[in-house]
XYZ file of C-alpha atoms in Angstrom:
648
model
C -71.356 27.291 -58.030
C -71.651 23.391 -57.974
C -69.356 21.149 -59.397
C -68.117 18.047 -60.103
C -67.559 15.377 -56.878
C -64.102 15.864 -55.991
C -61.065 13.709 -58.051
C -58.856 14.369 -55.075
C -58.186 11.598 -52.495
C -54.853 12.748 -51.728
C -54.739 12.369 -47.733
C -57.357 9.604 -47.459
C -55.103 7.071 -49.513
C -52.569 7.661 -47.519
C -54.932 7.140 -44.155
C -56.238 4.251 -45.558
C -52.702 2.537 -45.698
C -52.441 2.903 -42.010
C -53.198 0.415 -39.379
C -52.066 1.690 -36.167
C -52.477 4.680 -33.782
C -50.146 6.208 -31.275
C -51.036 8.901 -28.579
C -50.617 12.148 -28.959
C -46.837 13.289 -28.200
C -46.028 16.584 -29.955
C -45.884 18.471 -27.157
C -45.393 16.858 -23.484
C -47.522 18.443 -20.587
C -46.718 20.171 -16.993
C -45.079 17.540 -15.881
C -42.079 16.989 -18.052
C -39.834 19.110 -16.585
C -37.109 18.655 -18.666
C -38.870 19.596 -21.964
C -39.970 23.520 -20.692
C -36.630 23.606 -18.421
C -34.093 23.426 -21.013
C -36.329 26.222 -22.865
C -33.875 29.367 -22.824
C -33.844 31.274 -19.671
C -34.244 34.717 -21.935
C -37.398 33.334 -23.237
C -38.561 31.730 -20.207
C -38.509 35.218 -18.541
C -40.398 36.527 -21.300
C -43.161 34.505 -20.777
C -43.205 34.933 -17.228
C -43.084 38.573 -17.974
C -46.187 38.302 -20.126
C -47.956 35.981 -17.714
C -47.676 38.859 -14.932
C -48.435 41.593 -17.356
C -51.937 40.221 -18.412
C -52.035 39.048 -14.985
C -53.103 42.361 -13.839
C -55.645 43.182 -16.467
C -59.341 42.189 -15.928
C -60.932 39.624 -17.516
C -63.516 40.996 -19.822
C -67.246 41.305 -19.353
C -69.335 39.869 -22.239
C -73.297 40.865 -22.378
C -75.707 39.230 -24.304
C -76.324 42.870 -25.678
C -72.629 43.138 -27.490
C -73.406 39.594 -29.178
C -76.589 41.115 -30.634
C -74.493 44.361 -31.589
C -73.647 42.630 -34.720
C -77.275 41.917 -35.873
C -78.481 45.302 -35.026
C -75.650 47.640 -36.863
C -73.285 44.698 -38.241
C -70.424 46.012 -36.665
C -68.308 42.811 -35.423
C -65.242 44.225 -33.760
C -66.860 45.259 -29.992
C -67.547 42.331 -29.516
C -65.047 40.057 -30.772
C -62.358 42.559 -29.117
C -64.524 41.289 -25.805
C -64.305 37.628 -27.108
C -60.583 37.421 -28.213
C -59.125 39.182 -25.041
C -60.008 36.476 -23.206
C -58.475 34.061 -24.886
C -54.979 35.775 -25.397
C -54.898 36.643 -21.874
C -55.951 32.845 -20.857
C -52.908 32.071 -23.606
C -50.303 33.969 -21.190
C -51.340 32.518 -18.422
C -50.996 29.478 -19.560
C -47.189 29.670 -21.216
C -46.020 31.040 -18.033
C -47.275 28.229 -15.688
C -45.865 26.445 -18.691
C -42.361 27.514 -17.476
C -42.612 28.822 -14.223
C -44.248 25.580 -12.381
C -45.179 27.073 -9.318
C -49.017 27.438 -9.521
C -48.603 31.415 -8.625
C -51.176 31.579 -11.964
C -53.143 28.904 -11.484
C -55.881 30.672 -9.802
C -56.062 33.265 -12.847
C -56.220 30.365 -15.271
C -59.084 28.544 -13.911
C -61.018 32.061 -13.883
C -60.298 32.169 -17.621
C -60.967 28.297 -18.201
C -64.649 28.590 -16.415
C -65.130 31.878 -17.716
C -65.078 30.829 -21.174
C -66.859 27.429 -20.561
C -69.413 29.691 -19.212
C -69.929 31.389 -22.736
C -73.445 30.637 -24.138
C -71.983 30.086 -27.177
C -68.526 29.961 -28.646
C -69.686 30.559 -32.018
C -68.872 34.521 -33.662
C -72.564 36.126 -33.799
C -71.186 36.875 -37.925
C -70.791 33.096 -37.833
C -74.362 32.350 -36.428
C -75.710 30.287 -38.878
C -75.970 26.438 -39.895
C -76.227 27.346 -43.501
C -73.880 28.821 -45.397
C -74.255 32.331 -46.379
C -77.507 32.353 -44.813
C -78.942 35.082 -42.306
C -77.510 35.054 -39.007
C -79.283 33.670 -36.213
C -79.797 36.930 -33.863
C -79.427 34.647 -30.577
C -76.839 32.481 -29.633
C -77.649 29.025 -30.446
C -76.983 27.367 -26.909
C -79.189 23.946 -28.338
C -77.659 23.346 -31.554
C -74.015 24.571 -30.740
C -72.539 25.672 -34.721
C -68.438 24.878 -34.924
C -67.469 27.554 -36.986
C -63.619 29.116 -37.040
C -63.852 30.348 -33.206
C -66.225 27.649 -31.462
C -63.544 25.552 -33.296
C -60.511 27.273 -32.017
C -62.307 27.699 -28.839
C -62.435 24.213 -28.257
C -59.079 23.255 -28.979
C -57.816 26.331 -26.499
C -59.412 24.883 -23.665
C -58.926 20.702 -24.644
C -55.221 21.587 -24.989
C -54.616 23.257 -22.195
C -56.555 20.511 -20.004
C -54.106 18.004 -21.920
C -50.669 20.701 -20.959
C -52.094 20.877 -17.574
C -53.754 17.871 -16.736
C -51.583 16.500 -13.531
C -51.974 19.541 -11.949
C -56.029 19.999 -12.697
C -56.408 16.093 -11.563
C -54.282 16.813 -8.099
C -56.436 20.159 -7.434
C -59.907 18.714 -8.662
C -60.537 15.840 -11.324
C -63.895 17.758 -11.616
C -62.291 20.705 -13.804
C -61.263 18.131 -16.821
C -64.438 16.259 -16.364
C -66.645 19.724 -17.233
C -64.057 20.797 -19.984
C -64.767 17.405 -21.556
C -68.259 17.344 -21.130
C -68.112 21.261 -23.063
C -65.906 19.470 -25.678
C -68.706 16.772 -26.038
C -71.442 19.532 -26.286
C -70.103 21.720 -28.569
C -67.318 19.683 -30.469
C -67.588 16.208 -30.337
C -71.559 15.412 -30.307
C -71.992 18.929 -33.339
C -68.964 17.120 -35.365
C -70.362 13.723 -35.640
C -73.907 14.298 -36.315
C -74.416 17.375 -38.373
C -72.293 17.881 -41.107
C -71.123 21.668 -41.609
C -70.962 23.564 -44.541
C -66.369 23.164 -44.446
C -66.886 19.448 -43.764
C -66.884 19.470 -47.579
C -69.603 17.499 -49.909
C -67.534 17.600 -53.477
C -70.037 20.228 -55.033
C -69.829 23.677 -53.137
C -66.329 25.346 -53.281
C -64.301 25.064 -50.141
C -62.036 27.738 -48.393
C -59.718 28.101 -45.277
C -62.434 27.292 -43.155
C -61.772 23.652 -44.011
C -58.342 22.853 -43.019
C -58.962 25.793 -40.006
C -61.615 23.796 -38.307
C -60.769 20.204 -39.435
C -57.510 20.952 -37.551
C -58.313 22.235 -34.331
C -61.417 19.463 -33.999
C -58.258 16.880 -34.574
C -56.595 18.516 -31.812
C -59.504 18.369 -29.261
C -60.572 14.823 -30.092
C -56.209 13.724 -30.322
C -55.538 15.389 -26.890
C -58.519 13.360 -24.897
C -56.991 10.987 -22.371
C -56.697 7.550 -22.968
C -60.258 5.577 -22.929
C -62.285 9.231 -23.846
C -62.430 7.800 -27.021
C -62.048 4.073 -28.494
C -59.246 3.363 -31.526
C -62.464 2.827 -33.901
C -63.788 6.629 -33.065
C -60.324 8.397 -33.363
C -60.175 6.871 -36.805
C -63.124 7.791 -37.404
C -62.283 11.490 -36.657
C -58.864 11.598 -38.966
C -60.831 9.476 -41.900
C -63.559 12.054 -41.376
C -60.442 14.796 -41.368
C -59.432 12.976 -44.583
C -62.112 13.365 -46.424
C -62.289 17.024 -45.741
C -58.858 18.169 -46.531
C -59.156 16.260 -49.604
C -62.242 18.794 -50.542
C -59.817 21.292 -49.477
C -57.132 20.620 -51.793
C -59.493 20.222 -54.878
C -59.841 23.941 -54.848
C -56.081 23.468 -55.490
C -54.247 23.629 -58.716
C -50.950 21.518 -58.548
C -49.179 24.585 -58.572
C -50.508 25.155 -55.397
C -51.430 28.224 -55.754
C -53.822 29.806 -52.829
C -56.853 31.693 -54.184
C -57.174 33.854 -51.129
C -54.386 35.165 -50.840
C -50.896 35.392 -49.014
C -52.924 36.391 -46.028
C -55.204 33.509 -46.039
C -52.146 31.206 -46.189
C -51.788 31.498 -42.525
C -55.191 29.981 -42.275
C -55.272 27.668 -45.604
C -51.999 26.394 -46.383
C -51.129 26.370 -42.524
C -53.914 25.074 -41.032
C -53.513 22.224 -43.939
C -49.968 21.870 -42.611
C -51.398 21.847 -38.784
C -54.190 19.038 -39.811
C -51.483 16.741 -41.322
C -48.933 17.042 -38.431
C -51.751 16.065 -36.150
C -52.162 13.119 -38.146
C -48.546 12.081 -38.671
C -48.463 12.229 -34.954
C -51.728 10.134 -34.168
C -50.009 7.300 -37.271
C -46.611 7.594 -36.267
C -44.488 4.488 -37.342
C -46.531 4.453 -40.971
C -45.795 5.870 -44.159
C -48.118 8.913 -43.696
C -45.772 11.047 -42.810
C -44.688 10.649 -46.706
C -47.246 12.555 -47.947
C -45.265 16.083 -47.424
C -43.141 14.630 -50.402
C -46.306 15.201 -51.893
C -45.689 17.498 -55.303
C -48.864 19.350 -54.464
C -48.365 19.862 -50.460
C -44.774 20.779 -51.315
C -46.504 23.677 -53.810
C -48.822 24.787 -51.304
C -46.157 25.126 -48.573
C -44.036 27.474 -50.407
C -46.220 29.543 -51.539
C -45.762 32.001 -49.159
C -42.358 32.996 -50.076
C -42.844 33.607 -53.820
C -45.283 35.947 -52.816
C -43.479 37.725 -50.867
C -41.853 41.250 -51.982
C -39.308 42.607 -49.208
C -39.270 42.199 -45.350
C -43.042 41.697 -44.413
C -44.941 42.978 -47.592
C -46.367 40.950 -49.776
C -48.170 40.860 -53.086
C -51.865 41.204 -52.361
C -54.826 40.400 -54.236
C -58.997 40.385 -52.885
C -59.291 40.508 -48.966
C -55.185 40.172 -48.384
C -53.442 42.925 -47.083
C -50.104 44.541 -48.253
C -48.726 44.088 -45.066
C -48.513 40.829 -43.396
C -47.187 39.310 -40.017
C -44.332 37.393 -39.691
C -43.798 34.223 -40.212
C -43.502 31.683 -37.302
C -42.936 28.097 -36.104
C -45.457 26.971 -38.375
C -43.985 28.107 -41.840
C -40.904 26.858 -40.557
C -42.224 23.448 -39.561
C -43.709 23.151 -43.068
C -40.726 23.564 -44.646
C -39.240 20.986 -42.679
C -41.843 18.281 -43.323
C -41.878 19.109 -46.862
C -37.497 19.378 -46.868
C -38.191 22.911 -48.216
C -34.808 24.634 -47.105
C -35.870 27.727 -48.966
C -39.390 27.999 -47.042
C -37.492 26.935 -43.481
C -34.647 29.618 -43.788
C -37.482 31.949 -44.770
C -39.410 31.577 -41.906
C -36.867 31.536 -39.362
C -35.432 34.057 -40.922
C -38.553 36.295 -40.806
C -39.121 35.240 -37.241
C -36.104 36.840 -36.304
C -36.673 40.030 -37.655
C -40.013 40.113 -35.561
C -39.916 42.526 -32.433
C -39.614 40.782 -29.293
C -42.918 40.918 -27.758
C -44.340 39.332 -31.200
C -42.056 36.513 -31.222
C -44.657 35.528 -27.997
C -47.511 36.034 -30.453
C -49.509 37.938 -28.505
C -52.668 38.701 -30.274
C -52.709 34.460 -31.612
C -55.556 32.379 -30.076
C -54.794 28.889 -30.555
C -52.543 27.912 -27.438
C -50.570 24.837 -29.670
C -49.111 27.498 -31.623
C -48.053 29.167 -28.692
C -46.458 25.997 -27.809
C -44.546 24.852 -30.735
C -43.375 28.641 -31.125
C -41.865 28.188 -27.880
C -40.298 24.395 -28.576
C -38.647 25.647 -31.873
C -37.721 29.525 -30.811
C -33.948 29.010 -29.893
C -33.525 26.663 -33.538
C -35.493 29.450 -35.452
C -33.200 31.444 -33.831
C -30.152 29.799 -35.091
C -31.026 28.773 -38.179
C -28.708 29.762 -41.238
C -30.297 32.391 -43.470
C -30.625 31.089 -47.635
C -28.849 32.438 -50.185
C -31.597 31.425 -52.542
C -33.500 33.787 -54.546
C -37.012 33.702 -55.579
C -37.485 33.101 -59.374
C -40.340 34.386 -61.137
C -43.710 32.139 -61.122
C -46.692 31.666 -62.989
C -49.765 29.835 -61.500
C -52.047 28.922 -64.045
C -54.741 27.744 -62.036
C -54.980 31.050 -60.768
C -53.805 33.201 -64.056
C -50.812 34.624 -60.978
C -47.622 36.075 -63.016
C -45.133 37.023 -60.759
C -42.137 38.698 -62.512
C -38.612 40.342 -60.412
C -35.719 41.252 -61.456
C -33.534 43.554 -58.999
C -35.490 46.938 -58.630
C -39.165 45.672 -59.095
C -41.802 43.031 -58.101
C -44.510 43.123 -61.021
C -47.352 40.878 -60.133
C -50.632 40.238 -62.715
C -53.776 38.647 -62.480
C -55.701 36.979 -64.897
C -58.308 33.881 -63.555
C -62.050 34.834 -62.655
C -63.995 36.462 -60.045
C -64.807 33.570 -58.308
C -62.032 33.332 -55.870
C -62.224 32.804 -52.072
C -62.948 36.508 -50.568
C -62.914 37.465 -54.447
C -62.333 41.425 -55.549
C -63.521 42.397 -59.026
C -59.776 42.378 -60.139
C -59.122 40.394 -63.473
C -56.880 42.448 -65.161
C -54.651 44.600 -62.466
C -51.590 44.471 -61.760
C -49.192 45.793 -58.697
C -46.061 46.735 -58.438
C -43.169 47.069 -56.316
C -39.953 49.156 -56.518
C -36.960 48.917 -54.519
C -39.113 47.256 -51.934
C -41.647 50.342 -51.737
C -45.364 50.065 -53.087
C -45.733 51.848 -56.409
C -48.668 50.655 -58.257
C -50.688 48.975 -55.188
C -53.840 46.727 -53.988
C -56.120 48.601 -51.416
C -57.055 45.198 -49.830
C -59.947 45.223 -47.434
C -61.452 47.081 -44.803
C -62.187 46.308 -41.231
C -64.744 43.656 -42.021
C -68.704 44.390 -40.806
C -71.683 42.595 -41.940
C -71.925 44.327 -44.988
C -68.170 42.412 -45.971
C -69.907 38.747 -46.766
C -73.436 40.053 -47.837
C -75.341 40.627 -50.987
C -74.415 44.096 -51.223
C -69.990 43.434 -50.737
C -69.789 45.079 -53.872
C -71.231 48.155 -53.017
C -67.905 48.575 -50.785
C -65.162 50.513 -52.407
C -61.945 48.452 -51.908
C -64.093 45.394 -53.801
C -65.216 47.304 -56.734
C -62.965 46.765 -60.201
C -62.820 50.743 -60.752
C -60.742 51.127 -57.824
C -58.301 48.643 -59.034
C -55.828 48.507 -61.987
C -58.134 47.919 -64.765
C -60.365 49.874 -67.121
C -63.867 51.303 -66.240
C -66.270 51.933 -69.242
C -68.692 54.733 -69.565
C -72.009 54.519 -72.058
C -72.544 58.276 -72.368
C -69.481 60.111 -72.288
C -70.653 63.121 -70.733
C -68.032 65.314 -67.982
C -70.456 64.968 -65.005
C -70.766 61.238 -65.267
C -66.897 61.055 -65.646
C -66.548 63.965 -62.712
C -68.862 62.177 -60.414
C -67.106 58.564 -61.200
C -65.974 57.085 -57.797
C -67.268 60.333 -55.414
C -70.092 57.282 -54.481
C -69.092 53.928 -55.008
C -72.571 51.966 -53.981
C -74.068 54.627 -57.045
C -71.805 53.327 -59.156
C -72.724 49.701 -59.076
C -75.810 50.200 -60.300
C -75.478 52.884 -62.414
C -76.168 51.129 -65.467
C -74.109 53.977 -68.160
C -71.168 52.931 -65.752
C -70.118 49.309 -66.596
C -67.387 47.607 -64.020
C -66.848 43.710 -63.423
C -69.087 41.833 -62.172
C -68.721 38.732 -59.724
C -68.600 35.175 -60.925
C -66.801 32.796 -62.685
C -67.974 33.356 -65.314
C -66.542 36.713 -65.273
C -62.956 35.646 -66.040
C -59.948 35.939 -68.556
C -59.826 34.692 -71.888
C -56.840 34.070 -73.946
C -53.908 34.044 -71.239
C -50.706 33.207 -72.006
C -47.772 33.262 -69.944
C -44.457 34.787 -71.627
C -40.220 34.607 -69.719
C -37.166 34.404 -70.961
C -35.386 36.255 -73.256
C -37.300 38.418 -76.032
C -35.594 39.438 -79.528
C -36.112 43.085 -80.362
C -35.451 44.528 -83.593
C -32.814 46.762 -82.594
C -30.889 44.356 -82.125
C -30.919 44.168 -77.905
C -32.658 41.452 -76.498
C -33.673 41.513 -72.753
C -35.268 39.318 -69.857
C -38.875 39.504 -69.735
C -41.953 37.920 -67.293
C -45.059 38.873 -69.774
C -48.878 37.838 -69.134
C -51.154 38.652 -71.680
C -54.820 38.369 -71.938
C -58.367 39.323 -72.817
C -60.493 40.786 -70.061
C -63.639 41.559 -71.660
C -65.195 38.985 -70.694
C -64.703 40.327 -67.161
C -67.160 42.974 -68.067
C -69.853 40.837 -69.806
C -71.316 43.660 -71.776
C -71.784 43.397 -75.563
C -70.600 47.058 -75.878
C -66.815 45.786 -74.768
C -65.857 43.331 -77.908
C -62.188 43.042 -77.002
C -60.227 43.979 -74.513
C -56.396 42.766 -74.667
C -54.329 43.451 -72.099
C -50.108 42.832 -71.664
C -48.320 43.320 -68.535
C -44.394 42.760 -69.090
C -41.411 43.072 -66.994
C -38.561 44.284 -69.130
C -36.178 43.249 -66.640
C -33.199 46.029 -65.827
C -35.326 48.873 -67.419
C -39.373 48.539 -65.844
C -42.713 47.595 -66.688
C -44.710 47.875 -69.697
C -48.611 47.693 -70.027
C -50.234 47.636 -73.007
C -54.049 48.022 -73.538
C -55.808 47.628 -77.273
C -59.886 48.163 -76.924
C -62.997 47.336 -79.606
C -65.918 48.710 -78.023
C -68.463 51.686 -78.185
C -67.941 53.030 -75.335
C -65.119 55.581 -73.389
C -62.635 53.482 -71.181
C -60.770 55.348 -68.050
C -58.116 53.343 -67.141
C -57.497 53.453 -63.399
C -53.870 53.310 -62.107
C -54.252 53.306 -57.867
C -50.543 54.966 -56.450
C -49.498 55.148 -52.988
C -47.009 57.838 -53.611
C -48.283 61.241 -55.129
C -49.238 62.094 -58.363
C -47.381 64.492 -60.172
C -48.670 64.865 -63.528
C -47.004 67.440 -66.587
C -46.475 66.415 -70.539
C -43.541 65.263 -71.787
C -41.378 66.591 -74.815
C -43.123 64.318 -77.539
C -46.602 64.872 -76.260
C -47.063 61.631 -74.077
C -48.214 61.762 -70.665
C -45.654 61.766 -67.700
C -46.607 61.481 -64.389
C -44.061 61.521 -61.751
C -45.020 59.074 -58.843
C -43.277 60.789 -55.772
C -39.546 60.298 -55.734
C -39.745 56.859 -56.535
C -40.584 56.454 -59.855
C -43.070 57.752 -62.607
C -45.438 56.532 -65.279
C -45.373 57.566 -69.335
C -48.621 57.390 -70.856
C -49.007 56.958 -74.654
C -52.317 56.937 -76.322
C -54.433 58.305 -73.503
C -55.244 61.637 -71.317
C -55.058 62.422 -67.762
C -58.993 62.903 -66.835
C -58.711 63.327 -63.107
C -56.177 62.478 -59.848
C -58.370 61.698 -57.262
C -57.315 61.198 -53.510
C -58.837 59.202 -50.784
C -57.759 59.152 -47.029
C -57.085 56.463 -45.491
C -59.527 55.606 -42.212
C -60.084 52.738 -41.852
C -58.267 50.615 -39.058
C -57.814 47.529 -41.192
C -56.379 49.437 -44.101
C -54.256 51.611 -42.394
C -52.625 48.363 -40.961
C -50.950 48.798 -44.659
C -51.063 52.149 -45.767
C -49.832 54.957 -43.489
C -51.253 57.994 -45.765
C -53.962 58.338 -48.236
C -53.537 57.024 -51.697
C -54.505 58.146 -54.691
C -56.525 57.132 -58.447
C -55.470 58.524 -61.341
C -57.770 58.234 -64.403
C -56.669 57.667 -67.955
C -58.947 58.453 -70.785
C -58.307 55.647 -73.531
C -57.643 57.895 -77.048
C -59.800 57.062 -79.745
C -57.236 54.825 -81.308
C -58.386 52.735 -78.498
C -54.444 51.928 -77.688
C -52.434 52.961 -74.224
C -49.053 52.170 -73.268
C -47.713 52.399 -69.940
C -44.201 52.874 -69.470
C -43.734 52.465 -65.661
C -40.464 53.051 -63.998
């Protein structure tokens, strides 16, 4: 939806108090001996290890007929599988030159270097497209090269490593930098000044991760060039130009900081944000830029991650995210020390060293300068004194994000719109966590095809709002349209007796208000409460649902309470989505009790169990977070048109 030019010139007032530029310096290359010798020798062996390991696997194959796999069935993972294992094995090679010095993987490098600069096109065939959200081109576009994500990441692979091994490439052949530079020109450098992308930003179509992901790893092609590739008047032109872009970024950005997509997207939002202003700091060293991580706002957006996060590596999820998340790394902890965030640094590091050792070498990450830094900051991460600081509960109102804890549960609740980057019809649900364990849950996403960022995304099950915490309304109550409710979720959609949210932002929340501290009772006991309220009818958009208030409240010490009060003519099913089993039976004064498992149960006042319903969990991507099926259990609203849930 368009919108207002941005108000946001954040990063481009502090560019525009610069004057002078430095070479690039964050990391030094081959020939600084000192810098990968002192790594530690554990680590150094590691690498090594994982050099020799990928070593002896083959390089992939890659046919023009797996890039048009994706336009003939929409699957995307054959090929990107193909397209990925290139790079992470290129990635290995590289680290363990890095340390080892020798040249014994030299030869395997260069296969990997020309093999990839021998790609028609480094552009994702689910990417293939100059327009946003337009059809894919079938073909790879070797004439107009399109930076999206990968051609982006691509490119900064392959211009970093020519900067890390540069001496040695120049005494072998000077002719192996020249044609990575002249493929950086092609599909970087020439694409980036003269066409502007869709995530370049224009102040009137909503931006996403994209932005800060590509906007960072163009910096770090054009920053890494040798001296005299570029003049001082073109690199400025390239961080203004990065300027302008993350400030477009950022105006999807409440000051609370809150990220839209998700805790999973922060790796690629928040971080890539992070990446794109250490690049500049670098390339302006000896300014004031680097003051901008004092920034209120970049301080917000950097610790997000850990007030979303529940226990070890779960997190609260919302739309695309998973449940399950990797660990945190170099990055998260180099954010926190820009932004002198001790909270978000002993989070990270601590994280990192609960990670296994073979993913403390991130081996399924693409972009080689993470590799790097991981490496320069492993032994401090390592070291680094855990925090005795606790999360506090947090409400982001640009998102309508309540998240309430006390000791045994996580309670988070969603108000805002359906308009949100990789947006689920969710206004309205809730999850929750107990003793660290999923209770009430968010499916997330599924292994994403074609079908995932089309017109019919909503026909997918995991999207839809009846397979998340919220009501589902029915026009003629009759038992086989209640039976058949969910058996076929693309039905459903359009099944115009079945009314679910729709997508928009104009499908949002009305009437939120945020509620903590301590609430007076009239027995005389007050407790500790987080409390969202709201009215999610207009969610629904159908003059049939009048009202629909809705109160999710942590009662700390004792559990959560929801509290649903309906107008409207037609039957509401309330789902409830469990990850632990269903066990329903009725409870001495008539109300609903249905254990949950052996972790915790639900009490239902004012409403009927209509059905448990299970679904198995196949998907790849989903089981990534959920181990066994989970389950939907149906409420039927009383006519009173008031449920409580009593969840403990």
């Amino acid at each position: 939806m368009a919108k207002e030019i941005s108000q946001r010139h954040l990063v481009l007032e502090y560019f525009q108090k610069t004057r002078s530029l430095c070479a690039f310096s964050l990391c030094p290359d081959i020939s600084k001996r000192d810098a990968y010798d002192s790594f530690p020798d554990d680590l150094k062996l590691k690498l090594i290890a994982a050099g020799e390991n990928e070593k002896e696997k083959p390089w992939s194959v890659i046919l023009l007929s797996d890039y048009l796999e994706f336009s003939k069935n929409g699957n995307r993972v054959r090929f990107e599988e193909l397209y990925f294992s290139r790079r992470r094995k290129l990635n290995s090679l590289i680290m363990a030159e890095m340390v080892e010095n020798r040249g014994r993987f030299l030869e395997a490098i260069l296969d990997g270097i020309y093999l990839i600069l021998e790609e028609s096109s480094w552009c994702l065939p689910a990417h293939n497209t100059h327009v946003r959200d337009a059809k894919q081109q079938e073909m790879p576009d070797v004439l107009h090269p399109i930076i999206d994500l990968f051609g982006a990441e691509t490119g900064a692979l392959l211009a970093f490593a020519e900067y890390l091994l540069r001496p040695v490439l120049n005494k072998k052949n000077p002719d192996i930098s020249a044609l990575i530079n002249k493929r950086l020109e092609e599909r970087i450098f020439k694409p980036y000044s003269e066409e502007h992308f869709w995530w370049m930003g224009d102040g009137k179509h909503p931006m996403c991760n994209w932005t800060p992901w590509c906007t960072q790893n163009v910096l770090l092609c054009a920053l890494t060039r040798p001296e005299g590739f570029f003049s001082e008047a073109e690199i400025r032109k390239y961080l203004e130009s990065a300027a302008i872009s993350l400030d477009y970024f950022l105006d999807e950005y409440g000051d609370d900081g809150c990220c839209n997509e998700g805790a999973q997207y922060y790796s690629h939002a928040g971080l890539c944000l992070f990446g794109a202003l250490y690049l500049m700091v670098d390339a302006l060293r000896g300014t004031d830029f680097e003051d901008i991580f004092g920034e209120e706002l970049i301080r917000n957006i950097a610790g997000y991650i850990v007030r979303m996060n529940v226990s070890d590596n779960r997190y609260i999820n919302f739309a695309d995210c998973a449940a399950i998340c990797p660990r945190r790394t170099a990055r998260e902890y180099l954010f926190g020390r820009y932004c002198k965030d001790e909270v978000l640094t002993a989070f990270a590091a601590a994280d990192f060293r609960r990670e296994s050792e073979e993913g403390k070498l991130l081996p399924e990450e693409i972009n080689l300068f993470y590799h790097v830094i991981q490496a320069f900051n492993y032994e401090e991460m390592e070291k680094y004194p855990e925090s005795d600081v606790l999360c506090t509960d947090a409400f982001y109102e640009s998102t309508g994000l309540m998240i309430g804890r006390d000791e045994t549960y996580v309670l988070a609740a969603k108000a805002g719109n359906n308009a949100d980057s990789h947006n689920h019809n969710d206004v309205g649900s809730f999850t929750i966590y107990k003793n660290g364990k999923p209770l009430i849950i968010d499916l997330g996403v599924g292994t994403y095809t074609k079908q995932t960022f089309s017109e019919k995304r909503y026909e997918l099950w995991t999207m839809q709002s009846q397979f998340h915490n919220v009501p589902t309304f029915i026009k003629n109550d009759t038992e086989i349209k209640i039976s058949h409710l969910g058996k076929n979720p693309a039905e459903d959609y359009y099944d115009d007796s079945i009314v679910m949210q729709r997508d928009g932002q104009e499908f949002e929340a009305d009437k939120v208000e945020f509620q903590s501290g301590t609430c007076d009772t009239s027995d005389g006991k007050p407790y500790q409460r987080s409390c969202l309220n709201m009215d999610i009818a207009g969610a629904y958009k159908n003059p049939l649902v009048k009202n629909y208030r809705r109160s999710v409240e942590l009662k700390k010490g004792q559990g959560v309470v929801v509290t649903d009060e309906y107008e409207g003519e037609m039957t509401a099913l309330l789902t409830l989505m469990t990850y632990e089993r269903p066990y329903p039976k009725s409870s001495k004064d008539d109300r609903l009790d249905i254990k949950l498992g052996d972790l915790g149960q639900v009490l239902v006042t004012g409403g009927s169990l209509e059905e448990i319903q299970t679904f198995p969990i196949e998907d790849e991507r989903l089981k990534l977070s959920w181990e066994h099926e989970v389950y939907r259990v149906l409420i039927r609203m009383g006519q009173e048109h008031k449920t409580t849930l009593e969840i403990s």
